XYZ file of C-alpha atoms in Angstrom:
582
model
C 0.000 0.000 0.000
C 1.647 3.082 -0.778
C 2.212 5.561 2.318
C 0.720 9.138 2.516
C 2.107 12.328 1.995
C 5.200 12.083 4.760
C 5.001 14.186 7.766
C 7.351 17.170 8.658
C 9.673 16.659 11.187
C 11.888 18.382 13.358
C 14.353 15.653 14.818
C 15.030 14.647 10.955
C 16.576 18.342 10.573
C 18.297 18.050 13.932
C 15.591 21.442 14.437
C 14.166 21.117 17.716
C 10.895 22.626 19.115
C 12.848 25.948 20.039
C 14.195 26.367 16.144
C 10.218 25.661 15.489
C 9.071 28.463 17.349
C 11.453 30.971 16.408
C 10.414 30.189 12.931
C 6.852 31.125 13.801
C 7.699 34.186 15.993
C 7.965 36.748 13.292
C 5.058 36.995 11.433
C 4.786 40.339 11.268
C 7.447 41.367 8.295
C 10.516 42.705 8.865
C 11.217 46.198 8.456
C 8.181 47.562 10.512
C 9.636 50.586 10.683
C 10.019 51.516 7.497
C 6.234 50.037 6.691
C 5.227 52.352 9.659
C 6.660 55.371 7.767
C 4.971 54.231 4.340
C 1.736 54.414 6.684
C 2.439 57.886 8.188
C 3.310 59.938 5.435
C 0.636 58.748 2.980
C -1.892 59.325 6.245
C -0.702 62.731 6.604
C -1.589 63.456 3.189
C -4.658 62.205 3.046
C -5.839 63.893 7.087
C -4.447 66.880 4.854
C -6.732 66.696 1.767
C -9.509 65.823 3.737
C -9.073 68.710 6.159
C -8.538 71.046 3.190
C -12.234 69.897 1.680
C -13.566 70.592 4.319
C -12.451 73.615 4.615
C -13.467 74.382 1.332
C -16.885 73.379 1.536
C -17.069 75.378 5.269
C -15.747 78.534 3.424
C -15.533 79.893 0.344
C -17.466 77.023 -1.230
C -20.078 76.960 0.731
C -22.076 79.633 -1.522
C -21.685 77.257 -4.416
C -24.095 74.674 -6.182
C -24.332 72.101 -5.042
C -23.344 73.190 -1.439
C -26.385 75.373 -2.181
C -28.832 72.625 -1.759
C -27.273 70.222 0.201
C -30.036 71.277 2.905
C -32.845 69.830 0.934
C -31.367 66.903 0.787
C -31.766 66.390 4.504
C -35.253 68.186 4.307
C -36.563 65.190 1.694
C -35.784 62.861 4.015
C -37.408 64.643 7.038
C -40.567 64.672 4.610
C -40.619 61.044 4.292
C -39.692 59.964 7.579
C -42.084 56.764 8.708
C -41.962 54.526 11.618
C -40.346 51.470 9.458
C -38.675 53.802 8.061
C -36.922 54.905 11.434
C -36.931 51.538 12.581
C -34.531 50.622 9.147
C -32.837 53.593 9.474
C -31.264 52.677 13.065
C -30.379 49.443 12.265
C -28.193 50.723 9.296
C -26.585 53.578 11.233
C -26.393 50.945 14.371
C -23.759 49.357 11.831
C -21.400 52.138 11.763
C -21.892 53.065 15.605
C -18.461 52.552 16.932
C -18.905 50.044 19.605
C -20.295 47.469 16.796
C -17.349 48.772 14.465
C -14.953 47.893 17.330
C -16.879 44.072 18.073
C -17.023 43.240 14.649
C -13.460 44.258 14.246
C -12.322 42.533 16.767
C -14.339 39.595 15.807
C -12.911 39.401 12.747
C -9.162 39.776 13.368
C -9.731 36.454 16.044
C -11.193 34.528 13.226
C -8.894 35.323 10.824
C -6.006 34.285 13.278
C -7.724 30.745 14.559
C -9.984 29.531 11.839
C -7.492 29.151 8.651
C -5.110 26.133 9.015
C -2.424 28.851 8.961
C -2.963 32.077 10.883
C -3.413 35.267 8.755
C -1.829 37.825 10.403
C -1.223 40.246 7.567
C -4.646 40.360 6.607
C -5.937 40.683 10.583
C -3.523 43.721 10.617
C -4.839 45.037 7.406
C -8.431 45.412 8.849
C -7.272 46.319 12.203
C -4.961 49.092 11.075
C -7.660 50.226 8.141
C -9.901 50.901 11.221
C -8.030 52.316 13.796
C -6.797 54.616 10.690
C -9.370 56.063 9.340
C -10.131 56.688 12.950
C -7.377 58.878 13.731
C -7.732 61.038 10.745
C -11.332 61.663 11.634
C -10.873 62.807 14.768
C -7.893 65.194 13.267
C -10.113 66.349 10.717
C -13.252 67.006 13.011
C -10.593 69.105 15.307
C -9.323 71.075 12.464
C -12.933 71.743 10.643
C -16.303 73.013 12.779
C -19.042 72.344 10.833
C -22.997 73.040 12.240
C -25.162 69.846 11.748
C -28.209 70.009 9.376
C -31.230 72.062 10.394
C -33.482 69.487 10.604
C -34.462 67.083 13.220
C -32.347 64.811 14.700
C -33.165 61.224 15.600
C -29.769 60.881 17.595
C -28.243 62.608 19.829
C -25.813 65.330 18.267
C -22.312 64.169 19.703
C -19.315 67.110 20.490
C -17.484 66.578 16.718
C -18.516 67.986 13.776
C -21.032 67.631 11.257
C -17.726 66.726 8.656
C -16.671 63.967 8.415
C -19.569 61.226 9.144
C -17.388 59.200 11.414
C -19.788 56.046 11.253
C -19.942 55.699 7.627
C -15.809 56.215 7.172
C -15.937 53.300 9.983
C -18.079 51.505 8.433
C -16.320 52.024 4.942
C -12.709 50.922 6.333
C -14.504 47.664 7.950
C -17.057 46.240 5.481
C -14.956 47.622 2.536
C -12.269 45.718 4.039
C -13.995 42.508 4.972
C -15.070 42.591 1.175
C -11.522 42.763 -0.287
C -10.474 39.994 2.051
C -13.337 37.783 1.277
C -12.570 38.143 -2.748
C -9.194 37.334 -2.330
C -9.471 34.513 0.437
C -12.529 32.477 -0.685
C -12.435 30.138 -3.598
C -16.270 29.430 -3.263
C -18.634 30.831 -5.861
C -20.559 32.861 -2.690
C -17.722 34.986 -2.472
C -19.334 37.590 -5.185
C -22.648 38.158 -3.250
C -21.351 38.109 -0.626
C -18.979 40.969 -1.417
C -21.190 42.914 -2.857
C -23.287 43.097 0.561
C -20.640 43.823 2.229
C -19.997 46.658 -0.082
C -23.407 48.042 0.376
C -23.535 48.241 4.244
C -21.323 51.537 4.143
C -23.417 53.198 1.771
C -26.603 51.854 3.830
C -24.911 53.630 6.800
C -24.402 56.708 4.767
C -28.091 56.815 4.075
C -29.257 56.158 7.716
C -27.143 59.470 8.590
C -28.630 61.385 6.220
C -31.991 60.270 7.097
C -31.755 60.738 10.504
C -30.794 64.351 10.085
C -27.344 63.679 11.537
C -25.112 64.765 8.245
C -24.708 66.299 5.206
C -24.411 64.428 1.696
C -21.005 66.309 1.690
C -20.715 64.594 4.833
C -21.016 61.248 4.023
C -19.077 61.600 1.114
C -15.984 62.419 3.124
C -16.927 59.662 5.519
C -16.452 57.166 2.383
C -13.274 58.906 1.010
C -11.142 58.310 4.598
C -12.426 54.696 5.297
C -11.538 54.069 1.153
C -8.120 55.851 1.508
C -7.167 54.385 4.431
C -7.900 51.160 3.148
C -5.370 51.501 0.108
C -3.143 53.184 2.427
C -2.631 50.138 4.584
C -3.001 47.893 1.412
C -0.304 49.252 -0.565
C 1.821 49.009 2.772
C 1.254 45.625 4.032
C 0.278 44.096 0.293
C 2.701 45.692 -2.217
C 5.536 47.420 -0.765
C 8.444 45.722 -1.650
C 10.623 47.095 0.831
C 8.709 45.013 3.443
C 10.856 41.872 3.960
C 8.669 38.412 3.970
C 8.442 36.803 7.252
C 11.386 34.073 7.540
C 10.298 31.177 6.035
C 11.217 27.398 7.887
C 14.743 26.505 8.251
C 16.007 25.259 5.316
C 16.392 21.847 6.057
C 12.825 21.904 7.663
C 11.275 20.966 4.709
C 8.811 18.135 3.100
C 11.001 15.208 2.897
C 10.724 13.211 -0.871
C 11.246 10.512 -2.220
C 15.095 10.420 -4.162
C 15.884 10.182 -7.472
C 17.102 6.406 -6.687
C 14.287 5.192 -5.012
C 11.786 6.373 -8.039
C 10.633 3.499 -10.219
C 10.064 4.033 -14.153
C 6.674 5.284 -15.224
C 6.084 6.799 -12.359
C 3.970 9.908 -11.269
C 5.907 13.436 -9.893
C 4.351 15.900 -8.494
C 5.688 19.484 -8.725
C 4.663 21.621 -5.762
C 5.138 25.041 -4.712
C 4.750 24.498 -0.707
C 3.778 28.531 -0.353
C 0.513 27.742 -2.176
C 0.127 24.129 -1.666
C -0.700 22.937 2.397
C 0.286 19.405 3.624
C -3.768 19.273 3.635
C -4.210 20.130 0.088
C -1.081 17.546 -0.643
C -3.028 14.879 1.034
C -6.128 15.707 -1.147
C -3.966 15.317 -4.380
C -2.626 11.973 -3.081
C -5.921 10.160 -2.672
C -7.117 11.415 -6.163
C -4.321 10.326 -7.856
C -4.082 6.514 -6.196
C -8.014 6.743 -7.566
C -7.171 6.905 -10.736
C -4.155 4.213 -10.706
C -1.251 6.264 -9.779
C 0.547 4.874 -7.710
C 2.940 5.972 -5.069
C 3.428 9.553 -6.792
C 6.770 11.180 -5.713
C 6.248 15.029 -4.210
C 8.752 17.114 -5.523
C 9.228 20.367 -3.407
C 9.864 23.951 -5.398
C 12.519 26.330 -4.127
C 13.073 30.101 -4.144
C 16.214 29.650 -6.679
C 14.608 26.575 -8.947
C 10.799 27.125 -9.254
C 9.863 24.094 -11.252
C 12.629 23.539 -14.248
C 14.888 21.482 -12.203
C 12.149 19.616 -10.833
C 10.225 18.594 -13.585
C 13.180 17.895 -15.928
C 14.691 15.565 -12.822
C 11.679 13.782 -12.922
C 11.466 13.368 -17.071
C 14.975 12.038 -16.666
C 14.198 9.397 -14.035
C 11.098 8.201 -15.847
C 8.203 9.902 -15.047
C 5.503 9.070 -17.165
C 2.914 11.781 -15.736
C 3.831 15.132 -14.577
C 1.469 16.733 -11.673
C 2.379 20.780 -11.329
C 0.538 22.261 -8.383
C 1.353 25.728 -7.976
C 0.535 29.550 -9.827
C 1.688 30.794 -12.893
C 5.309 30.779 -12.779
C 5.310 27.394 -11.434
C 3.478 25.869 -13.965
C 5.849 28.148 -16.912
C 8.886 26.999 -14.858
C 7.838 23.403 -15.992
C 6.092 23.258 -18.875
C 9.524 24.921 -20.107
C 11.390 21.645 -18.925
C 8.116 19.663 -21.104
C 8.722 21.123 -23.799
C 9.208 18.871 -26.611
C 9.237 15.647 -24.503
C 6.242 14.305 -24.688
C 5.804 13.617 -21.326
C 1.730 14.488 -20.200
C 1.482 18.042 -18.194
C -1.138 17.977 -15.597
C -2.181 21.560 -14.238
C -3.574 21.868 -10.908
C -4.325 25.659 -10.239
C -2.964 26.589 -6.771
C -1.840 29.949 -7.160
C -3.307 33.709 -7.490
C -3.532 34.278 -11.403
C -3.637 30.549 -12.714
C -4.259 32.376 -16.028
C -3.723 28.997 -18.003
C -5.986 27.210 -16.222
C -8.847 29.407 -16.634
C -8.010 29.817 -20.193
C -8.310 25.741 -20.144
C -11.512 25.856 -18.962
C -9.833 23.655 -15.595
C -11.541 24.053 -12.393
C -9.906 26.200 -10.250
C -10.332 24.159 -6.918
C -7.030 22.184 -7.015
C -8.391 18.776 -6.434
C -11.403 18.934 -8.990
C -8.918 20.572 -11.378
C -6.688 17.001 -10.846
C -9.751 14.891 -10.951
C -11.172 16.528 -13.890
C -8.264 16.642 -15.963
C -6.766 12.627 -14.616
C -10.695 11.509 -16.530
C -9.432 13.440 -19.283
C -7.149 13.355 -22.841
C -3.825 14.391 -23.898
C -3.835 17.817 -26.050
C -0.966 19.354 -27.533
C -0.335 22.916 -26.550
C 1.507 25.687 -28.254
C 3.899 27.011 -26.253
C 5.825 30.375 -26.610
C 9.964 30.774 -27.212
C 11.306 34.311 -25.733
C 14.471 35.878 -25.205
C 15.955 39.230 -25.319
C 19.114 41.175 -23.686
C 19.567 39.733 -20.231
C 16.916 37.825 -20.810
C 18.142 33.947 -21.599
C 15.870 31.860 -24.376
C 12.544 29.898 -22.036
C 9.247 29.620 -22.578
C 5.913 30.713 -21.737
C 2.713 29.309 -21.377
C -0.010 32.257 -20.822
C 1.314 35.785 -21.789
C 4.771 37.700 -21.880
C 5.208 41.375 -22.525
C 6.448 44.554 -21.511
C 5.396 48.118 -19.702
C 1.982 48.961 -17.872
C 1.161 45.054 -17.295
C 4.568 44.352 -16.446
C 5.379 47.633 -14.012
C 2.159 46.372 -12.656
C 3.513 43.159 -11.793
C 6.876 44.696 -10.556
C 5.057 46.404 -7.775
C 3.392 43.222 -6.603
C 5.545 40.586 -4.678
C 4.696 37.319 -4.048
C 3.673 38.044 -0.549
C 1.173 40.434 -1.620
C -0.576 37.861 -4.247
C -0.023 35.202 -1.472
C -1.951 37.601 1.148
C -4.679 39.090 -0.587
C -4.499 37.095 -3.909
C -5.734 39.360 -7.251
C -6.948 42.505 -5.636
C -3.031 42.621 -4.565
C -3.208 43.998 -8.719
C -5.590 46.565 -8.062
C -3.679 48.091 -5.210
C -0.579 48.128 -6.937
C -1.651 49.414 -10.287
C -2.189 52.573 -8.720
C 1.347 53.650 -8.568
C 2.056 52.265 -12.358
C -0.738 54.247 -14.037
C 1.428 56.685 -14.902
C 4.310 54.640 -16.193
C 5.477 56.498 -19.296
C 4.502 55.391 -23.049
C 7.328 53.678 -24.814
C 8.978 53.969 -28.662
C 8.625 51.122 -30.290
C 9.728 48.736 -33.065
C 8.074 45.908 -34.478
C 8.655 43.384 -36.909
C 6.308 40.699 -37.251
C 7.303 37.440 -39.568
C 8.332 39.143 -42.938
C 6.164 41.569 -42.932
C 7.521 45.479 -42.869
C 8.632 47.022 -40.134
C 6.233 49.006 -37.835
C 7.079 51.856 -35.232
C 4.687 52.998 -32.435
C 3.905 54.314 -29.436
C 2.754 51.981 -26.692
C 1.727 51.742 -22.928
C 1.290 48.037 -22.925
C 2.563 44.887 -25.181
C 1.506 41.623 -24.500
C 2.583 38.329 -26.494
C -0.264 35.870 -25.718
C -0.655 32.517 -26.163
C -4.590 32.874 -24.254
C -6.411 35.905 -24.192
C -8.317 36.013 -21.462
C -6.919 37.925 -17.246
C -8.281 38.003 -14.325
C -12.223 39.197 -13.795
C -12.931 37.635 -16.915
C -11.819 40.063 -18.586
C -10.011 39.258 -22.519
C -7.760 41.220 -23.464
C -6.915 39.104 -26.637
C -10.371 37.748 -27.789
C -9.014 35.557 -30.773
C -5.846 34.235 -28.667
C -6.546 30.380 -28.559
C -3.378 27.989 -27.328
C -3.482 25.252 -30.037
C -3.840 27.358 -33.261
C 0.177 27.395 -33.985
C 0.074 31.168 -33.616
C 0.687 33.683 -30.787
C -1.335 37.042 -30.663
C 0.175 40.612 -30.111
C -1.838 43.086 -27.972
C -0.582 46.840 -28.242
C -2.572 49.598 -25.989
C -1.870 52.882 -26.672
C -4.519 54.794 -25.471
C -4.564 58.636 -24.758
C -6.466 60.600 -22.440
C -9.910 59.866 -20.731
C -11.339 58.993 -24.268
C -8.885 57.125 -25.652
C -9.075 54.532 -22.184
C -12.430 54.545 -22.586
C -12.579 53.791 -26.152
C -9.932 50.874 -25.313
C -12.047 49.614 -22.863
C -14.904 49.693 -25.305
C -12.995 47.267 -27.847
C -11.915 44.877 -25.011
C -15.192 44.110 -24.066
C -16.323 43.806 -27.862
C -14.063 41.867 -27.976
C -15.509 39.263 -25.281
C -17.948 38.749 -27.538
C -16.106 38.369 -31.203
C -15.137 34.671 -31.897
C -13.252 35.754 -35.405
C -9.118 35.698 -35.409
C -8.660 40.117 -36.203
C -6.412 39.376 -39.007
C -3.511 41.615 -39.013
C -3.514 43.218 -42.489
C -6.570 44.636 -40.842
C -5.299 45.958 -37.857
C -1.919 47.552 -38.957
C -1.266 51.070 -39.414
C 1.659 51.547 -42.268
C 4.692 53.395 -41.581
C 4.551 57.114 -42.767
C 0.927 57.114 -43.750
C -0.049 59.656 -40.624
C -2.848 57.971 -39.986
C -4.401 58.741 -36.150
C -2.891 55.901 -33.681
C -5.696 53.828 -32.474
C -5.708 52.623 -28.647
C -5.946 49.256 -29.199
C -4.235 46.395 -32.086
C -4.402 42.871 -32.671
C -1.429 41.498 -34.176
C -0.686 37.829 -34.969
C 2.145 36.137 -35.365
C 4.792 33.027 -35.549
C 8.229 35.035 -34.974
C 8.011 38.816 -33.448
C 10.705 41.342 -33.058
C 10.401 43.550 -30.151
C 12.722 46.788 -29.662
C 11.981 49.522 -27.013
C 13.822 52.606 -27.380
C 14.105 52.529 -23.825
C 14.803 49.460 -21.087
C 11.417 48.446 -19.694
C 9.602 46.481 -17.188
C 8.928 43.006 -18.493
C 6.989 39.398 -17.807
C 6.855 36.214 -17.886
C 3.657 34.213 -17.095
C 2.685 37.062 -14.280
C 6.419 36.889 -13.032
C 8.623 40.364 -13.595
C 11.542 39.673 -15.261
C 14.882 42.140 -15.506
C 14.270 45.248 -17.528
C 15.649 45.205 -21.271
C 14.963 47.114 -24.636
C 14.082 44.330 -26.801
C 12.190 40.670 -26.833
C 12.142 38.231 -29.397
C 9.390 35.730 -29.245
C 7.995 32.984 -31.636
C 5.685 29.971 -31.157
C 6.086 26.318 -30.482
C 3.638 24.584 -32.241
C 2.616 21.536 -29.911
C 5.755 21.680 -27.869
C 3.279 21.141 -24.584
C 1.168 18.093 -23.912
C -1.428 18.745 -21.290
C -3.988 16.498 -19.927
C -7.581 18.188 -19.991
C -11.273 17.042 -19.321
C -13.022 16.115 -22.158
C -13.950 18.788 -24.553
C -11.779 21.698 -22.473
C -8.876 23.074 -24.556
C-alpha cells in the first residue's frame, strides 16, 4: 500500500521545538519601521486633503451649487420619515456606531487568526490598522474643521465633533470595505461575489441612515467614504505591495517536506511538482488520494525552491522516468515546468494553486485544485503551443499564458509574491495605482516578414490565451493550439482614448473571429491617427523599445531590457484536460 504524503519533522533536521518556534515568531514582516513610515506619510496626506475639503466646503465654497442645496437633501428625508422607516434607518446607522465597528473588528481579526489552518496575520492587521486609521484622521479632521449639523431634526443625539466627516460611515467604509476585499481574495467558493457585494453596500446603507436621521450632510457622508476608502489603500499598498517590506522568515532550510530520491523512483512513475507557499500538507493529502483513484501509484512530491521554481524539478523527474507530470502551484510554477516539457512528450497535468492561474482558466480547468486534478486525470492528452522568448539579459525559455512589456509588467513589478499570497488578485488593483502613470514607450516591431512598424505603446503583451483576471479578454481571438501567438498593443490617450480601449476589449468578449492583421496595422509614414488598441498575430516577433522596460513572464517580472524576441512552439506542450476543455 503506498504511504501518505510524509510528515514534517523536526528531529530529521536536527531542528528542535525551540528552532520551530522561532520560525513562527515573526510573522509580522521585517522592516516595521520603514512600513510604519509608508503608513504615516501617505496618512498625513490624506488627514491633509480631507481637512482642506472641508475647509473648502465650510468657506468659500459653501455659496456654491451644489453646497447650495445640500439642505434639501436632509429636508426630503425629514418629509418622508415613517416609523419602518426609522426603525430601518437605526439598524443601518447601528452598523457604523463605533462600539459594533470595534466588536465586529475585533471579531474578525480572532477569526482570521484561529480559523485558517495557517494564521493570517497580515490580513488581521490590514483590517485592524484600516480601522483604527481612518479613525485617527477623523478625529484630526473634526478638530481642524467646525461644521454646524443640518437644520433638521435629529433622531440621535448630536455628539461634540462635527457635522464633517460622518465618522460612522468612514468606519463603516474601512470595515465592510475591508472585509469585502479579504473575502474576494481569500474564498475560492462561488458565494464569495454576493457576498462581497453586501458587504460593499452596508457603508453606503450607513451613509443613508445618517442622512436620514438628520445627523449629516451628503457632503458629509461623502468624506466619511473617502477616509475609510483611503485608508484602506493606504494600509493595502503598505502591508500588500511594498516591496521594501521583507517576507516573514520562512522554515529553516532543512525543515522541509522530505521526498522521495531520485534512486528510489521506479520508471513510469507519477511526480508531483509543488510550490509548498501555495500548496498545504492538507491540500497535498487531497492530491494523493485522487491520484491513487485513478491508478497512480505511489506519486513522488517534488518540493519547489526560491532559486529553482519548477525547471529542475520537472526535468529531474522526465529524466528518471516519469511518465505523468502533476504541477501544483501559480503561474510561474506551472511556466517553470512546462519549459522543462517542452518537446518531450511527457503528459502536463495543471492543478491551479496559485493567485492568477491564467492557463488554467483559459483551459476551462476548475480552479479548486483537487477537482482541477480529478477533472483533468478523466481526461485526454492535447498538444499545446507554447511560446519561445528571449531578449538582452533575458536567456531563451518559454511561456505558457502571456509575456510582454510596460503597464502590465510595471504592474507586476510592484506586486511581490507576498502580496498575491496575502490578498491574492486585488493585490493587482492596489498596486496598479502607482504604475498608471508609467510612461509610453517607442517602439519597433517586426512581425514574420512583414515590414517594419514603429509605435507608441503603454502596454505589449505576447499571448498565447487571451483572457486575465475578472474575466476580462484582453486578446479575444488568442486560442493555445492554433500554432500562432497574438500581439496586444494599448496605446490609449487621455480619458477617451481609455475609454474607447475599454470599449474594444469588451467587444471583444464577444467576437469569436481571429482580427487578421492586415486589418489591424497602421503603415509606416501614412499619418494615420494611432488607435488605442491592435491585434497582431504572429509566428516570430521582433520587439525593440527605445528605452529598457519592465517586463513578464507568465505574471512573473523579469529584468528590464529594450528588446524581446518571441515565436511559437507549435505543440511543444502536452497537457492532460477534461473532455472537450482546450
Amino acid at each position: 500500500m503506498p504511504t501518505s504524503v510524509p510528515e514534517r519533522a523536526a528531529g530529521a533536521t536536527g531542528q528542535g521545538p525551540e528552532a520551530v518556534r522561532r520560525s513562527r515568531s515573526s510573522v509580522l514582516p521585517r522592516g516595521t519601521g520603514r512600513t510604519a513610515v509608508r503608513i504615516g506619510v501617505p496618512t498625513v496626506c490624506q488627514a491633509a486633503l480631507l481637512v482642506g475639503f472641508g475647509l473648502l466646503i465650510t468657506g468659500p465654497a459653501g455659496n456654491v451649487w451644489p453646497l447650495t442645496v445640500e439642505d434639501n437633501v436632509n429636508e426630503g428625508f425629514e418629509r418622508i420619515r415613517t416609523g419602518p422607516l426609522t426603525t430601518l434607518s437605526y439598524l443601518g446607522s447601528e452598523a457604523g456606531n463605533t462600539l459594533t465597528v470595534i466588536a465586529i473588528t475585533l471579531l474578525s481579526c480572532v477569526a482570521l487568526l484561529l480559523i485558517p489552518r495557517l494564521p493570517m496575520w497580515r490580513q488581521a492587521v490590514f483590517l485592524a490598522v484600516a480601522v483604527s486609521l481612518q479613525s485617527l484622521v477623523f478625529l484630526a479632521i473634526t478638530e481642524s474643521v467646525d461644521r454646524t449639523r443640518p437644520d433638521v431634526h435629529r433622531l440621535d443625539a448630536s455628539p461634540p465633533t462635527s457635522s464633517y466627516t460622518s465618522g460612522h460611515t468612514g468606519a463603516a467604509t474601512a470595515l465592510y470595505a475591508g472585509l469585502a476585499v479579504l473575502v474576494l481574495s481569500r474564498v475560492r467558493r462561488p458565494w464569495r461575489w454576493p457576498l462581497a457585494g453586501l458587504l460593499f453596500l452596508v457603508p453606503l446603507t450607513v451613509g443613508v441612515a445618517r442622512l436620514y436621521r438628520g445627523m449629516h450632510h451628503p457632503t458629509d457622508v461623502i468624506g466619511g467614504m473617502a477616509n475609510g476608502a483611503l485608508s484602506l489603500l493606504v494600509v493595502g499598498r503598505a502591508l500588500f505591495t511594498d516591496r521594501s517590506v521583507a517576507a516573514a522568515p520562512s522554515s529553516p532550510s532543512g525543515h522541509t517536506e522530505a521526498t522521495v530520491g531520485a534512486k528510489e523512483r521506479e520508471p513510469g512513475s507519477t511526480a508531483v511538482v509543488f510550490n509548498p507557499t501555495v500548496t498545504g500538507k492538507a491540500d497535498r493529502e487531497r492530491l494523493l488520494r485522487i491520484l491513487e483513484q485513478h491508478g497512480h501509484r505511489a506519486p513522488v512530491f517534488i518540493e519547489t525552491t526560491a532559486e529553482d521554481p519548477g525547471t529542475g524539478q520537472a526535468a529531474g523527474a522526465v529524466r528518471d522516468g516519469a511518465t505523468l507530470v502533476v504541477v501544483c502551484g501559480g503561474d510561474g510554477t506551472v511556466r517553470a515546468a512546462a519549459d522543462a516539457l517542452a518537446g518531450s512528450g511527457v503528459p502536463l497535468v495543471v492543478v491551479p494553486c496559485g493567485t492568477g492561474n491564467l492557463l488554467a482558466r483559459n483551459l476551462g480547468l476548475p480552479l479548486t485544485p483537487a477537482t482541477a486534478l480529478d477533472a483533468a486525470l478523466s481526461g485526454t492528452p492535447h498538444r499545446l503551443d507554447l511560446g519561445r522568448i528571449e531578449g538582452d539579459g533575458l536567456a531563451s525559455t518559454h511561456f505558457a499564458a502571456m509575456s510582454g512589456a510596460g503597464l502590465d509588467a510595471a504592474m507586476l513589478e510592484h506586486t511581490d509574491d507576498r502580496a498575491k499570497s496575502a490578498v491574492g488578485w486585488p493585490a493587482y488593483l492596489l498596486a496598479i495605482v502607482g504604475t498608471l502613470r508609467t510612461p509610453r514607450m517607442r517602439l519597433t516591431v517586426r512581425l514574420d516578414d512583414a515590414p517594419v512598424l514603429h509605435r507608441t505603446t503603454r502596454m505589449v503583451l505576447v499571448a498565447n490565451v487571451g483572457s486575465v483576471q475578472g474575466g476580462l479578454t484582453l486578446l479575444p481571438a488568442a486560442r493555445p493550439d492554433d500554432g500562432l501567438l497574438d500581439l496586444l498593443i494599448l496605446d490609449p490617450r487621455g480619458p477617451g482614448g481609455w475609454m474607447r480601449a475599454l470599449g474594444v476589449l469588451m467587444r471583444g468578449r464577444r467576437q469569436n473571429a481571429r482580427p487578421t492583421t492586415v486589418d489591424t496595422l497602421v503603415p509606416e509614414g501614412t499619418g494615420t491617427k494611432s488607435v488605442p488598441v491592435e491585434f497582431l498575430t504572429f509566428r516570430r516577433a521582433e520587439l525593440t523599445f527605445s528605452a529598457p522596460q519592465s517586463r513578464e513572464l507568465d505574471g512573473d517580472p523579469v529584468s528590464h531590457g529594450r528588446r524581446l524576441t518571441a515565436e511559437v512552439r507549435p505543440g511543444a506542450l502536452t497537457v492532460l484536460l477534461p473532455t472537450g476543455e482546450k
